Every structure is written in structure tokens, then in C-alpha cells.
Amino acid sequence: MSVSSSIASRSGAQERMTARERRTRFWQMVQLVPIMAILVLLFGGALVLAILQSLGFAPWFGVNTFPDFSYFGALWGSSTFWVSLGLTLYYATVSTVIALILGILLALALVKTFPSKTFYKYLYKLPLMIPYTVGIALAVLMLSNGGMLSRLAAFFGLIDDPAQFPQILKTHYGWGIIAVYVWKQTPFITLAVYAVLLGIGRETEEAAAILGANRRTIFFRVTLPQILPGVVSSTLICFAFNVGAFEAPFILGGGFPDTLPVVAWRYFNDADYTLQLQGMATVVSIGLVAGVILFGYLAAYRRYERRMGRN
Amino acid sequence: MARKFNIALSSRLSPFQKFYLLIIAGFILGPFIPLIIQSFAFRWAWPDLLPGTWWLEQRDRAMVPLAWDYVLSPYSRVWEATVNTVLIGSIVTVICLAICLPAARVLAREKFRGKSAFEFFLSLPLIVPEAAIGIALLMMFIRLGLAGSYVGIIIAHLIPTIPYMVRMLTAVYQGLGRDFEEQAMILGASRWQVLRLVTLPMLLPGVVAGALFTFLVSTNIFLLTFFLGQGQIVTLPTLLFSKIAGGTLDASAAGITLIVTLPGIILLIISERFIKEEAFGKGFGN
Amino acid sequence: MTKVQLNAVRKQFGGFVAIENIDLEIASGELVALLGPSGCGKTTTLRMIAGLERPSGGAILFDDQDVSEQPVQDRNVGMVFQRYALFPHMTVEKNVAFGLSVRGTPRAEIADRLEEMLDVVQLGQFRHRFPAQLSGGQMQRVAIARTLITKPSVLMMDEPLANLDTKLRGEMRRFIRDLQQRFGITTIFVTHDQVEAMELADRVAVIFDGHLAQYDAPDRLYRQPANLDVADFMGATNIVPAAMKADDLAETGVGAIRVAPRPGFGAGENVQVMLRSEAIDLMITQPTQGGVPGKVVARDFFGASVNYTVDCGAHRITVTEQARRLVEVDTPVWLDIDPDRVWLLAS
Amino acid sequence: MTKVQLNAVRKQFGGFVAIENIDLEIASGELVALLGPSGCGKTTTLRMIAGLERPSGGAILFDDQDVSEQPVQDRNVGMVFQRYALFPHMTVEKNVAFGLSVRGTPRAEIADRLEEMLDVVQLGQFRHRFPAQLSGGQMQRVAIARTLITKPSVLMMDEPLANLDTKLRGEMRRFIRDLQQRFGITTIFVTHDQVEAMELADRVAVIFDGHLAQYDAPDRLYRQPANLDVADFMGATNIVPAAMKADDLAETGVGAIRVAPRPGFGAGENVQVMLRSEAIDLMITQPTQGGVPGKVVARDFFGASVNYTVDCGAHRITVTEQARRLVEVDTPVWLDIDPDRVWLLAS
Amino acid sequence: QDAEAAQFRDGFLAGEIDWSAVEARAAEEGTVNLYYWGGSDLLNVWMDRVVTPALAARDVTLNPVRITGTKDAVDLVLAEKNSGKGVGQGSVDMIWLNGENFATLKRQDALFGSFARLLPNAENLEWNPDDPRALLNLRDFGVETGGAEVPWSGEQYVCAYNADRVAAEDVPSTFAELRGYLEANTGKFTYIKPPHYIGNTFVQEAIYAHNPDGNGAEPFQRSVDEIPAEELARLIAPGLDYLRDLEPLLLDAAGGTPRYPEDNAALDGLFLNGEVDFNCKFGLYAVATGLATGSYPEAATQFVFPEGNMIKNKNYLAIPANAPNPGAALVLADWMTSVEAQASKLQQTGMPAGIDGWTLEEAEAQSIVEASPGLVGVTQAELDANAAPDTNATLVDVIEATWLEYIERDSTDPIEAIVARAYDNLSK
Ligand SMILES: Nc1ncnc2c1ncn2[C@@H]1O[C@H](COP(=O)(O)OP(=O)(O)OP(=O)(O)O)[C@@H](O)[C@H]1O
Ligand SMILES: Nc1ncnc2c1ncn2[C@@H]1O[C@H](COP(=O)(O)OP(=O)(O)OP(=O)(O)O)[C@@H](O)[C@H]1O
Ligand SMILES: NCCCCNCCCN
Ligand SMILES: [Mg+2]
Ligand SMILES: [Mg+2]
């Protein structure tokens, strides 16, 4: 289609837009309208509303002290907020990193040929297809002190009371939360990396082998840099999800201090309605934190990409 | 013969990889064993490896349906939740496709001012957690009378699904190249014919992959559905959440958990036949 | 049959000028090659003629009608893309019939013309295959058939033979030539291969960097290039500086060479003398008169022909001969050159 | 410098036999071309030599040592891939230095050898570019440099020139030939272009369908193909059936032709006679003895050479001449053929 | 505001509309949206199996909306009210609630009005303010119901122990004994996390038992307006200190932080697996039903704890001011207070009757008694003898906030300061 090029060529001042061009231009914009409408009105609207409320604008609760930074002040001024933030980031980071490593390893195995490959191609996608809540249920069954692993330990005579089983769920180490995220997201990362791996083919790896590189070197210097785009976008998505997720830390977390989404949930469910605004300040903080971190990550990656001559 | 060679750069699995694959299979499938057992249990207390009393032993004496009797009865709302989940997922997918397809074309093919800002805005919902907008969205929806309605849920689900769909479709559009559409035009095809006869069929793998992902994301959404459904609209994730929120699982919760996995398994079996992994890759390529 | 004219056509991409005021007239039924190095603007020119790209300036005329406002679909042109752009999801049959079926041609007529066209390109037995199941040459023929079936009045081909092997390339060239002569369609094809251009085209337009460098019949282009660049691009090997002693005598580093006089290159001028390597006779005995003495320093065997590199003192001269005899390296030789085959170029 | 031997090497992919018992001996420092149509098994052969593919049978020997057990990394081979397989995320410099840096070569030495190699391939000024920012020829040179810098004892190149234009291809051929001679590396390169094979190689292995059809020096291959298939693949145009009247006389559809006697082709045999188009003299006056009469029916001008198609009654014979004179179509001519240049093939 | 609905409301509350007209209107409305905590399978089944057909017989379709927290429904009502949806225009017809949630709706003037005594089945309840037994019908967590909600179930906070793990002589009956038990068996007890009302109730019992004035529940019947912050702080401090000191002995406290389950399902799970030896919650018949569903260990037995402070209360059905189907809501409320409904609910879900036995005819009262799943290990007399009233709903908020601050967040501030702050926040 001549559209883009004609638009790109408009720089020449002597050129006028023809009627034909203006029409195509118009249709282009029309095609972007629905998506804009949803995102600007709903997503943007909700975001703005959340921000307004967190700044004290909530006439429907009889509160309007806009702009009022006291909610953020109260939130950020308390040490538990920072502990909660730390926990939120800790769970998100650790699980993303583990899922990333497991996912890359799995993708690397999947590009090989082996007899049960078809089975594995079904198997590994299973968690991807199932809601997080199922993962949480499985974690409860397997990992709790009354769970399957604990019972096995008792069966083998290692423990004789559930309390003796090392606590995996409901601790601030968050092993249960991490287990669920890893269980659910390893497939996602595997899929992304595997798909990218298939796309790049094996030639560069072979070239590296011929040039004398061993397997380690091939992986770190040839394969990894090429699957990086897949790695970056999938980790980004998982990390952002983990920062904002509520169910797993709520059900499997160690209680107070909770992760930020759970804190917000508790605020929203408090009998004290003024805490609603505190909750808004909390969710806005979550958005801010996720945004800042992912921005940083993306910016770093873009710089790397540019250094590599892509884009 | 040639053992070392195989290790150096082969298409076979290394011993570590074989071991790793076994571990992964255990990690993914293992937990389903106690889940299935639990769904048939009446009383299964620590430290028993199998239930002390099975549901079937108590079935006749029970004053209310237990375990699978409850799960499969209308009381559990499992059927309603399944229908809701699939229905909402499907409608969201279709709408999402309809609004993302034209946008993706423009994004893949055209240059315009503010394009990169626009693209960034499009992926913002991936970054901003649902928790951050859920309550505010609920307030808006209550005012609009959309809270607790299908329409409300479907619209809300578009927010987190659009970024996936747009990425996937933009990538396939970029991979498509203009040649084919141009060739069709030269051969005399109209705009609509180009779309119907050339563009869509060629985009199909990407479209299917995008649709599958959208459906998955939609059927996985908990918080938005939970907030906006107002208890009126029950989907599989919200139903299951209510059952396990306390952190324990009884037989009916286990049964419901199993039911919640079913659509995913069915979808997996269907999609694995029609979608090649490569199709997903496009969305993550860059 | 359509006459195509480009009048001062320009094309800019942003600030970059891809085509700078090209004038080109292609007669109805003529076969013209656009020849030039990679990136010189060949594809861009074709795309403008097809209507896929809008010229930034100038006009394109079909039979003296300006077609600037005419959308692609209505220009009745055909274009075979460099990588064919076959529709991968359609069989050979469907691909070929596409142009007719989108025009709403009646089924029966489509079937007839399809049959005829598959015959022409000899793809009848592959009709139900998909493009992925075809060889390069077959794909190329599908691409051509798909275009010809719509009876375009102007046929364009963008590097149609680039990805084929020597043998197939030869076959396809003959095939295209036959077709074009049979249907007499005004045809423009793009190539960067001079042999291809020479073999196929009635006239060749040589483009360098968005400029039309020469537009001539193949043999003129080859023997009488307009300038050094063209000569170089046409594979001229022996170009040596010389001073004109007389209208028909050039003094070069390897001695005086008789030339056919050329207007504008009088005595006293500094010129470049072009000696086509195949126009030189390699003698192993000294000729009775003239003859540049030298020594064979290298021999390259290409099957049908042999290249000798002859050291003549100031220059090394390449001589091409049909491979009927093989002169050994180090043999002393004399070069004899027909004055009519020596061409003069401005320095 | 390594001698490479393939002893009865086979390769099967599942049930499909890609290579069937190939024996091949490549002398140390020799430059061998693997020539054959698409899919015949050229790449597979290279990959086995490199160690990227395990032979299903037979053995590969480097300097009489079986290398089956040797991993790719230790074979000290170099390979230039058809599509180069440059590392897209590394600059030219990094790509070229890769082989050294993974070997742990000291920095200073890497820098020196890099400098030298970039000089050789003339890519100094592009050192900081990424592959995506290079032209095809430049990428190819990076691929070669990346391989040569490791000083492989066997260098393999898979269709190294396939995607380049005529001029660049010519330059690259000379470049490879120079390098190979300079370093004396045992070199095996794959091509489907016979001209390329002829120009570059010391010996050419022609492979058809996984079988070694002929392994010979270029001129022998060209003039004395082992069979019809090879002759055809090498571009032989005039092959006519004949009956041997005597050891040195073949009766063809266009008359009796004198041939050089060839063992095994005695009187009474039915044979095929191959007349290379450039070995035929086109006379416009009847020669004193012999001479096949005919009439020019077509002329194709290729710049350096001209092809005439001469109708001699039962067959049309193609004659190639250097383009020094142009004989008009319809001119009556006589064809004169040196008996030494006539080759006999089994029917 | 829907004028027609407003007219109906005013007319009904003024006693001008007779019941048959209400029933007619209900049939016309056709639907009733009941929002209730959907965490009990037993109750869910009962709703679908019993209530739905019963209402269908009255031409009303029950829409049972299962919510995870009652506050969600309250929030929805308030949000709709705040966005201008008046009488007849909301989406909630009835909420199952008590305590703070009722108090909130009442404070926000979001209730339909004083309907309870106008129901035909109001006769199954004691309304005489002079009869002390009417207390729980007139006051909900100390807040006057004003007939804006009708009692649905009565409950008492009862603990159970696992006889396989605890010897009968070790079973505590006071907080001091509980502590003693935990010192010997650390980690074998926990209570549901406030602000969950079951957790709140345990805290209240501890506070009653440690009341420095020795008068138990009595001072906590007043509202915040009637009791100064310092006074409240003084009264609750010993109980909260007890709980704070108990923390290191609770479940998982050895791992660093004590673990408080989020809801009673979670507590049941811990109890079943022997992670804890006791299970305290509202549940007169919890052991009987728990054994019937397999969620309790076989040896589970109830016991009296804490002596004299076993809180007893009722829970109610309220109609929001903007109920879209007020007629149907009234019909539902009436049916829910019928003897038939109460007996079947007791039998099938183990939820004690909310109507008052002494107001019933003999046979009716007998049907309720027969429906009871039964007490295990305690007698009704023991339970009655140790009963205590709820804390005033307005104080509950303060106590809850104080618990969160003082115990969960380990605040180093003195209790007085924390209570004062809570007073402040609540008055905003
Ligand atoms: N859409 C575009 N935007 C910017 N520059 C372009 C665009 N299309 C082509 N060009 C530039 O215009 C010049 C001419 O391009 P064109 O494709 O016509 O070359 P070509 O002669 O066909 O080369 P090749 O033989 O490599 O195909 C090139 O320098 C190219 O980079
Ligand atoms: N991994 C494989 N699995 C199955 N068949 C294969 C595989 N690799 C190659 N082949 C088949 O083996 C034959 C030889 O392939 P090869 O790549 O060696 O051909 P080639 O001579 O290099 O052809 P080209 O000139 O097209 O590159 C082909 O028919 C090919 O389809
Ligand atoms: N919505 C965030 C998704 C995070 C990654 N999980 C897999 C997505 C598909 N279910
Ligand atoms: Mg081009
Ligand atoms: Mg190959």
C-alpha cells in the first residue's frame, strides 16, 4: 500500500496531500479509534479516578480535600509500607528469576528431538491454560503443614507432628507464593523463549561450534543474546503481573505485613471508609512502583538493543 | 559411535536435560494426584496418605450432597461459572480481535507522529496491575449501571487483553510483508477482497495464537471479575477463589478445582493441534 | 499494448532522493530492462509505474494519459515480484486464477484461461500443489502465469531470475523472451545482471544512483558505453589512458593503437581507450604489422572460454578467447586489435 | 594443511538416503568444488565433514585419522554458511574475533590478527557495524574473515556467492582464490553454478542425487564429461545421436563427423556425440573439406559473445562465438569441427 | 428515586398496605436479590434447595448472590446510593448481616425502614422491650435495630477440642488455663484473624474476661458516644495484653510470626489436621455438622470456654433503602422467619433458629427442637449459663483497630494512644 510511503514523503514542502491521501489518512485514524476509546476511557479513566481519590478527591464519601498528599504521606511515612513493598518486590523478583531460569532450560530441552516430545509439548503448557487459583489450590494441598509433602515426611518417620514440617506456606519467605508463580509462569516463559528459539534456528550455534566455542560459550554468547527479546518481554509481563497479583499472597502469604495488593484489599475491606482512600493511595503506589521498575528495565534493555544495532 | 560429538552440539537430550524433564513433569503433574484423591475424600486428616473415610462410604448418610455430588449439582454453580467463563472469554476474544486487527495493521504498516507514545500506551495495562484500577473501575461501573453485568465484565476484560492481542497481531502483520497485498491489488483485488482473500488467511496462525492468548488471559482474570462481578457473575477463578480463600481444600473444593482445570485441558488439546509455537513467538520477538 | 512514458519523474523518501528526474519512453510492445547496481532505484521506478508508489514529481503516462490519480487496481499492469509473493495458502491453480476471480470473471472463462495459461507455463501437473511444494523455477512460472492471465497491458518483472541457478536461469530467460514476443506486451524488467539485460531486452536503461546513465540497445551499450561508469558496469576490463596522436591513433602505455575516429576526440585530447577483452586477438607469433607484445601471466579457464592476463609492460591486458586452444602461462604473445572495436571515452 | 578423505560415506535422514556411499579424496591444500543441483546432498556432505552431522555409515578421515569421535569444536575446520549465520548481536569486529576469543587467545594477539584480517577483507571501516547494516557482499566477507582468522586446516564454504550480483560475485571469486592460494588451506566449497566451480576449483566433484557422478579437473569435466547427465549439467548444448562408422567417424543426422577415437567406442556402436558450441567454427564460405552446411536461424547477443542457432536439417546446432563479427540471421553457413574437440558419450 | 417504590415503602411502613398487597407486588416484581456470605456449602445448598422453591411458590424468583464478604454488599448499596440511586433503583434487595455492617447502613441511612414488626411472622419473635429475652431482637451488637432488620439465626461462640489429642482434664475453661495449656503445647492454638467478626468475637471474650472492673461484658454495651476513649482503653487493656502475651504461644509463632487463619474454613482445616487442638467459632452445632461433613476430626467435642463469657448473638436480614424489589424482599424476610424455614435451616445447615421458641406453639417449638443436629459434649444449660452479650458495634470498630495496631502491627504506642487515634478516625 502506498499509504505509509506517501506519508513518509510528505516532508517535501512542495508536495500537497492529494484527496486520495487524505482519505487513507482518515481511515487510518478511524482504525485506531476503538482501541483508543477502550484504553483512554476505561483504563485511563480508572487510573485518573484512582489517582484523584488517592489525592483526597472523593465527594461521594463526603471527602474532598483535593489535592491532599496526606494519604500518600501516611502510607509512605510508615515503615510497614516499605516492608510490604519489599515483600512485594521480593516475591515478584524471585519467582520471575526462577521461572526465567527454569523456562529457558526447558525451552532449550524442547528444541531437541526426543521420544516423548509431543507429550512434553502438551504437558508444559498445562499450567498456562489454568487459572492461578488452581495453582494456589495445588500449593495448599502439596505444601501446607497438613499437606501431602508433610504427610510423606510423617510416613517416612521424619516428623510426628505437622508443626515439625518446615513451614512453606504462610511465611514471609513466600515459598508458596513463589512456587505458584513459578508453576504458572515457567510455561509462559518457556513458550516465549521456545518460539523465539525456533525462529532463530540453529545455524549461528553451529557456526559458533565450528569456530571452537564450547556449549557454555555458545549458550551465553550466541544463543542467549538472540533470545533476549523473548526473555525480556516475557519476564516483563510476568514481573508486572506478580507485583499486582492478589490471590496468591492473600491465600498463601505470611500475613502481616502483607504484599501491597493485599494491603490495599484490606483497606478496601475495612469498616473504616476513610481507609478507602488510603487503599487508593496504595494501589496507585503499586502502579507507580511497577511502572518505574519496568521502565528502568525497558530503558536498560533498549539501550542494550541500540548498542547492538537493533532499531 | 560419536558419543562426544553428540554431547558437543547434538539434537539429543543431555543426561541433565532428561533428568530435568522428569522433574518438570513431576512439578507440573505431581500436585494433581492429591487433588484427585482429595476430591473423593470424606475425611482426610494428617498424617494419612489416603483418606480415612471416603466420600462414597458416607454418600448415603449425608444430609447434603458431598464432594462430587455437590460439585456436579447446580448448588455448586460450577456449570454456571464454566458457561460464564467460556462465554465471557469468547466474546472478549471476538471483540478484542475486531478492534485490534485494524489497529495492528496501522501500527505495523504506517508511520505517524506519536506512534511510539501510542504503542507505549497500548502496553501500559501490562504494567499497571489490575489491582490499581479495579476499585476505581467498579465505582465508574456502578455509576454507569454496569457493575455485576456481563457487559461490564466483558468491557473490563478488554483492558488487560488488548495489549496481548495487539502485540501478537502487529508482529504477524510485520512478518507478512506488503508484497502479498500489493500483488493482490495489482491483480485487481479491491480493499475488501485483499483483506478477505489474502490478508486474513495469511495472518491466520497469528490471529489464532492471539485469540487463544486473549481467551486464556480473560479466563484467568480474577481480580477484575471479582470486583466488577459483584458476586452476581461467577466465573471459574472467582468461584474457586471463594472456595479456597481460607487456605484449605475440602472435597468439593478439590472437585471444583479439577473442573476449573478442564476447559484449559480441552483448549490445550485443541489448540496444540492448530497452533504452532512459532506463532506465539512473534508476539515476544521484540 | 501500451506506451509508457516517464517525464521528469522524481521520488524522494523523506529527505533521501531515490530517483532524480528520470525521462524514459518505452514503446508499445517493447521489452526494456532496467539495469543498475543494488539500491540505484530500479524497484522504486517499477513501483511508481505500477502505482504502488506515488512520484514526488513529474508524471507517468500510459499512452499519453497521465495515470497519477489512477489507483493500482485500475492501471491494468502486471508485476512479478522479486520473491514472487505467491499466496502461500492457495494452490497453483488458485494463485493463477486469483486475478480473474477477483474481477468476477465467469467460472467457465476462468477455467478456460487457466487451462491455457497452465499449458503455456507447463505447470498443468502441479496445479494442486502449494507454493511451498514447488521449486524456484516453478514458483517463478506460477508468478508469471498469475500475472499474464490478467492480460496486463504493461508487464513488470522485478529481478525475476535472481534466485535461480545457471541452467534454470537460461531456460527462464528463453521462456520469458518467447512469451513476450508471443503476446507482444510492453514489458519492463529489472535486473542487476548485465548478461541477462543484454540477452533479453530490446533496450536497456542503465540507472546509477537514481540517474538514467544510458538508454540504448544492448550492443550499443556494450560496445559504445556513454561513459566510464557504464563501461565499468558493463564489465569492460581493459581501459587504459591515452593521448590522441591523430584522429585515428592513440598513444597508450603499451604503445600506439589504431582506433576508429570518433567525433569530439581529436588529436591532442587525453582520452581513455577501451579494449574489449574478446575483441583482442592473441597471437603466439609476431603479426606482420602492429601487435602489442606481452607475456601471459595468468590463465583462467571457464569452460566455454579462457581468460588470459597479458603483461604488456605498463598495463596488464585481459584477453578472452573461446576455449579451443590453451596458451600456457609465460608464453610470449602479441595482441592484435581491430581499430573498429576500439572505443574512446572521455577521461 | 590437511588431507580429507571420505570413505564410503552414507547419510540417511530417517528413511531418506541423502548421501549414498561417497568416496572422495581431497589433497592437502587443494581447492575442491562440490557441484550439483539443488537438494543433491552438497550441504549434507559439508556438514558431515565439519562434524555437524554424523554419517550413517563410512568414515571421514583427516590426514588418515578417523575423526568420527572428534567433536566439531576440535576438528579445526572452518565453515562459511550459505546464509552466513553471522551473529546478529555482534559487530563486525566481534563476529570476526569470536573464534579467537572463545579459544582464549590473548587480547593483544586477537587485536593484531583482527586488524590483519579486516585488512584482508577490506572491512576496516565497517568494523563497528552490525550484520543488519551490511550489504550482502560485506556480510559474506565478514563470514569469510570470521572463519579464516581461526586458521582452520580445512575451510568449507556453502554456496558462498549465491546471493551476490555479477560484479560482486566476480570480485569475491578472485578474492577467495587469492586467499586460498595465499594460505594454502584445503578448501571445499559448494556451488550449483558450474561457471563458479570451473573458475575456482582445482577439482570438481559433481554430485547427483547423493551419488558422486564425476570427480575431475574442471577442463576434463567440461570437455570430457563422464556421462550424459554430467554433460547436460555442464551446459553442453549440442548432443546428437550417432552411429560409429569407424573408430574415428561418427554418422550423425547432420552428416558424418570426424572424431578422435575413444577406447570402448568402436565401429558399429550407437553413441552420443557432443559438440561444444564454442568448439565449432562458423564459416560463411564452404571449407575446402568437410563442413556441415546449415543456415543461421537465430542470433543471441550477450555482449562478449554471440550465440547462433544453426539449422542443419536434422538438428539445430548452437554455435558460440566471441562477438567480434555479427553474422546475420538467414546467412547460409558451414560448421567446421576439430575432431579432437568432439567427445563421445554412451547412449 | 423511583416515586412508585417510594410510595410503596412509605405506605407499607405506615401500615397502610396490607400483606396480600405486598405479596401481589412481590409477584409482580418477580425477583429478589439476596446477598449473603456464600462460604458455606450447606447454606448454599439450603438456599437453592429450600428457599428457592418456597419463594417460587410465591411467584418470586430468588437470586441468591453469594458474596465472600458481607461488606461487599454494604459497599455496593452505599456506592449506588452515593451515585444517586434512590428507592427502587439499586441492585440489592436483602443482605444477611449483623454488627458493624448493619451499623454502617444505619448510620448512612441506607436502610429500607422499620419493617420487621410488620411482617406476619413477626409474631415468632419477642418484641417486648421489657422482656430481657427480647434484647437480641431489638439490639444488634448493642445498636438498636429499630426493626430495620429481622433476626434470622441465633449463634453462640463455642470451642471444640480434639479428644484424640487433648486429655479431658487438660481442656481449659479459662484464659489462664488456655495459656497454661499452650505453655505445655506451644503452637496448638490460634484464632481467626480480626477484623473477621469471628476473630473479633474471640478478642471481645478475652477483653470481657480480663475486664479490670470484673463486670465482664457490661461496660461494652454502650456506644462510643457514651464511653470516653481513656475509659475504653482502660477496660480493654488487660485483655489485649493477655492476647499480646499469648502470641508467642500461638500457631507457627515459633517460626517468627504467629499465624491467624483468615476464615473458619481455614481454622477447620488446621483443626482437622491436628495443627491446632482447639477450634473456637460461632457454631452451636458446628461439631455435629462438622462430623457430618467430614470437616471435623472424629474425636471433636465441644466444651465450655471461656467460663461466663461465651458470646451469644443473632444475625439478621436487612433491606436496603434502594432495594429494587422491596415487595419481594418483604416476602422473603417473612418466609425466612417462618417456623418451617427455621426448622429446615437448622436441620440442613446447623444454623440455630433465629426465632424465639417461647413465642411459638408447642408443636412448632417441638419441630425446631427436633431439627437440631445436637450438641456434642456440652448441654444447653451450660451454654445458657455461660452466655455473654456482644460488644456494641461502634466499639467493635475501635477494638478491631486497636487489635490490628497493638497486636498485629506490634505498635509500641500505649493502648490509650491507639484507642484515641481510633476514636479520631472513626469520627471523621
Ligand atoms: N520506503 C523507502 N523508504 C526510504 N528509502 C527507500 C524506500 N524504498 C527504497 N528506498 C531507498 O531508495 C533507494 C532505491 O531503492 P530500490 O529498492 O529502488 O533499489 P533497487 O535498485 O531496486 O535495488 P536492489 O537491486 O537492491 O533491489 C535505495 O537506496 C533504498 O534504500
Ligand atoms: N535434517 C534433514 N532431514 C531430512 N532430510 C534432509 C535433512 N537435511 C537435508 N535433507 C534432505 O537431504 C537432501 C540433500 O540436502 P542438502 O541440503 O545436502 O542439499 P544441497 O545439495 O545442499 O541443496 P541446495 O543446493 O538446495 O542447498 C535434500 O533432499 C534434503 O531435503
Ligand atoms: N495477565 C498476566 C499474565 C502473566 C503471565 N501468565 C500467563 C498469561 C497467560 N495466561
Ligand atoms: Mg530492487
Ligand atoms: Mg545446500
Short mmCIF file of N, CA, C and O in Angstrom, two decimals, chain C residues 162-164 169 192, chain D residues 82-84 140 158-165 169 190-193 196:
data_model
loop_
_atom_site.label_atom_id
_atom_site.label_comp_id
_atom_site.label_asym_id
_atom_site.label_seq_id
_atom_site.Cartn_x
_atom_site.Cartn_y
_atom_site.Cartn_z
N ALA C 162 16.57 -13.74 -10.24
CA ALA C 162 17.67 -13.61 -9.29
C ALA C 162 18.01 -14.90 -8.56
O ALA C 162 19.16 -15.23 -8.38
N ASN C 163 16.99 -15.64 -8.14
CA ASN C 163 17.32 -16.74 -7.25
C ASN C 163 17.40 -18.10 -7.93
O ASN C 163 17.30 -19.12 -7.29
N LEU C 164 17.55 -18.11 -9.22
CA LEU C 164 17.57 -19.39 -9.92
C LEU C 164 19.01 -19.80 -10.27
O LEU C 164 19.88 -18.96 -10.37
N ARG C 169 18.11 -20.47 -15.01
CA ARG C 169 18.07 -19.06 -15.39
C ARG C 169 18.04 -18.96 -16.92
O ARG C 169 17.26 -18.21 -17.49
N HIS C 192 20.06 -6.80 -12.16
CA HIS C 192 21.35 -6.19 -11.91
C HIS C 192 22.42 -6.98 -12.66
O HIS C 192 23.60 -6.78 -12.48
N GLN D 82 25.89 -20.85 3.98
CA GLN D 82 25.20 -20.30 2.83
C GLN D 82 24.59 -18.93 3.14
O GLN D 82 24.75 -17.99 2.39
N ARG D 83 23.90 -18.87 4.28
CA ARG D 83 23.33 -17.57 4.64
C ARG D 83 24.19 -16.90 5.71
O ARG D 83 23.70 -16.15 6.53
N TYR D 84 25.44 -17.24 5.70
CA TYR D 84 26.47 -16.61 6.53
C TYR D 84 26.38 -16.93 8.01
O TYR D 84 27.39 -17.09 8.68
N GLN D 140 29.23 -11.38 3.47
CA GLN D 140 29.95 -12.55 3.03
C GLN D 140 31.42 -12.45 3.42
O GLN D 140 32.02 -13.42 3.88
N ASP D 158 29.71 -22.91 1.96
CA ASP D 158 28.47 -23.42 1.39
C ASP D 158 27.83 -22.34 0.53
O ASP D 158 27.31 -21.37 1.04
N GLU D 159 27.91 -22.51 -0.75
CA GLU D 159 27.34 -21.55 -1.70
C GLU D 159 27.74 -20.13 -1.33
O GLU D 159 26.88 -19.28 -1.10
N PRO D 160 29.01 -19.88 -1.25
CA PRO D 160 29.42 -18.60 -0.68
C PRO D 160 28.99 -17.41 -1.53
O PRO D 160 28.89 -16.31 -1.03
N LEU D 161 28.71 -17.63 -2.79
CA LEU D 161 28.47 -16.46 -3.65
C LEU D 161 27.05 -16.38 -4.16
O LEU D 161 26.74 -15.53 -5.01
N ALA D 162 26.20 -17.25 -3.63
CA ALA D 162 24.88 -17.38 -4.22
C ALA D 162 24.11 -16.06 -4.32
O ALA D 162 23.51 -15.77 -5.33
N ASN D 163 24.14 -15.26 -3.29
CA ASN D 163 23.23 -14.13 -3.34
C ASN D 163 23.86 -12.81 -3.77
O ASN D 163 23.36 -11.74 -3.49
N LEU D 164 24.97 -12.90 -4.46
CA LEU D 164 25.66 -11.66 -4.82
C LEU D 164 25.42 -11.32 -6.29
O LEU D 164 25.10 -12.19 -7.10
N ASP D 165 25.61 -10.06 -6.65
CA ASP D 165 25.39 -9.73 -8.06
C ASP D 165 26.65 -10.02 -8.89
O ASP D 165 27.74 -10.26 -8.38
N ARG D 169 30.15 -10.89 -7.42
CA ARG D 169 30.47 -12.31 -7.46
C ARG D 169 31.86 -12.51 -8.07
O ARG D 169 32.67 -13.26 -7.55
N VAL D 190 30.86 -25.36 -1.91
CA VAL D 190 29.66 -25.89 -2.51
C VAL D 190 29.11 -24.86 -3.47
O VAL D 190 29.12 -23.67 -3.19
N THR D 191 28.68 -25.32 -4.63
CA THR D 191 28.04 -24.37 -5.53
C THR D 191 27.09 -25.13 -6.43
O THR D 191 27.18 -26.34 -6.57
N HIS D 192 26.14 -24.43 -6.98
CA HIS D 192 25.34 -25.09 -8.00
C HIS D 192 25.60 -24.40 -9.35
O HIS D 192 24.91 -24.64 -10.32
N ASP D 193 26.58 -23.51 -9.34
CA ASP D 193 26.87 -22.72 -10.53
C ASP D 193 28.14 -23.28 -11.18
O ASP D 193 29.23 -23.20 -10.64
N GLU D 196 31.16 -20.97 -11.69
CA GLU D 196 31.87 -20.71 -10.46
C GLU D 196 32.81 -21.87 -10.12
O GLU D 196 33.97 -21.68 -9.76
#
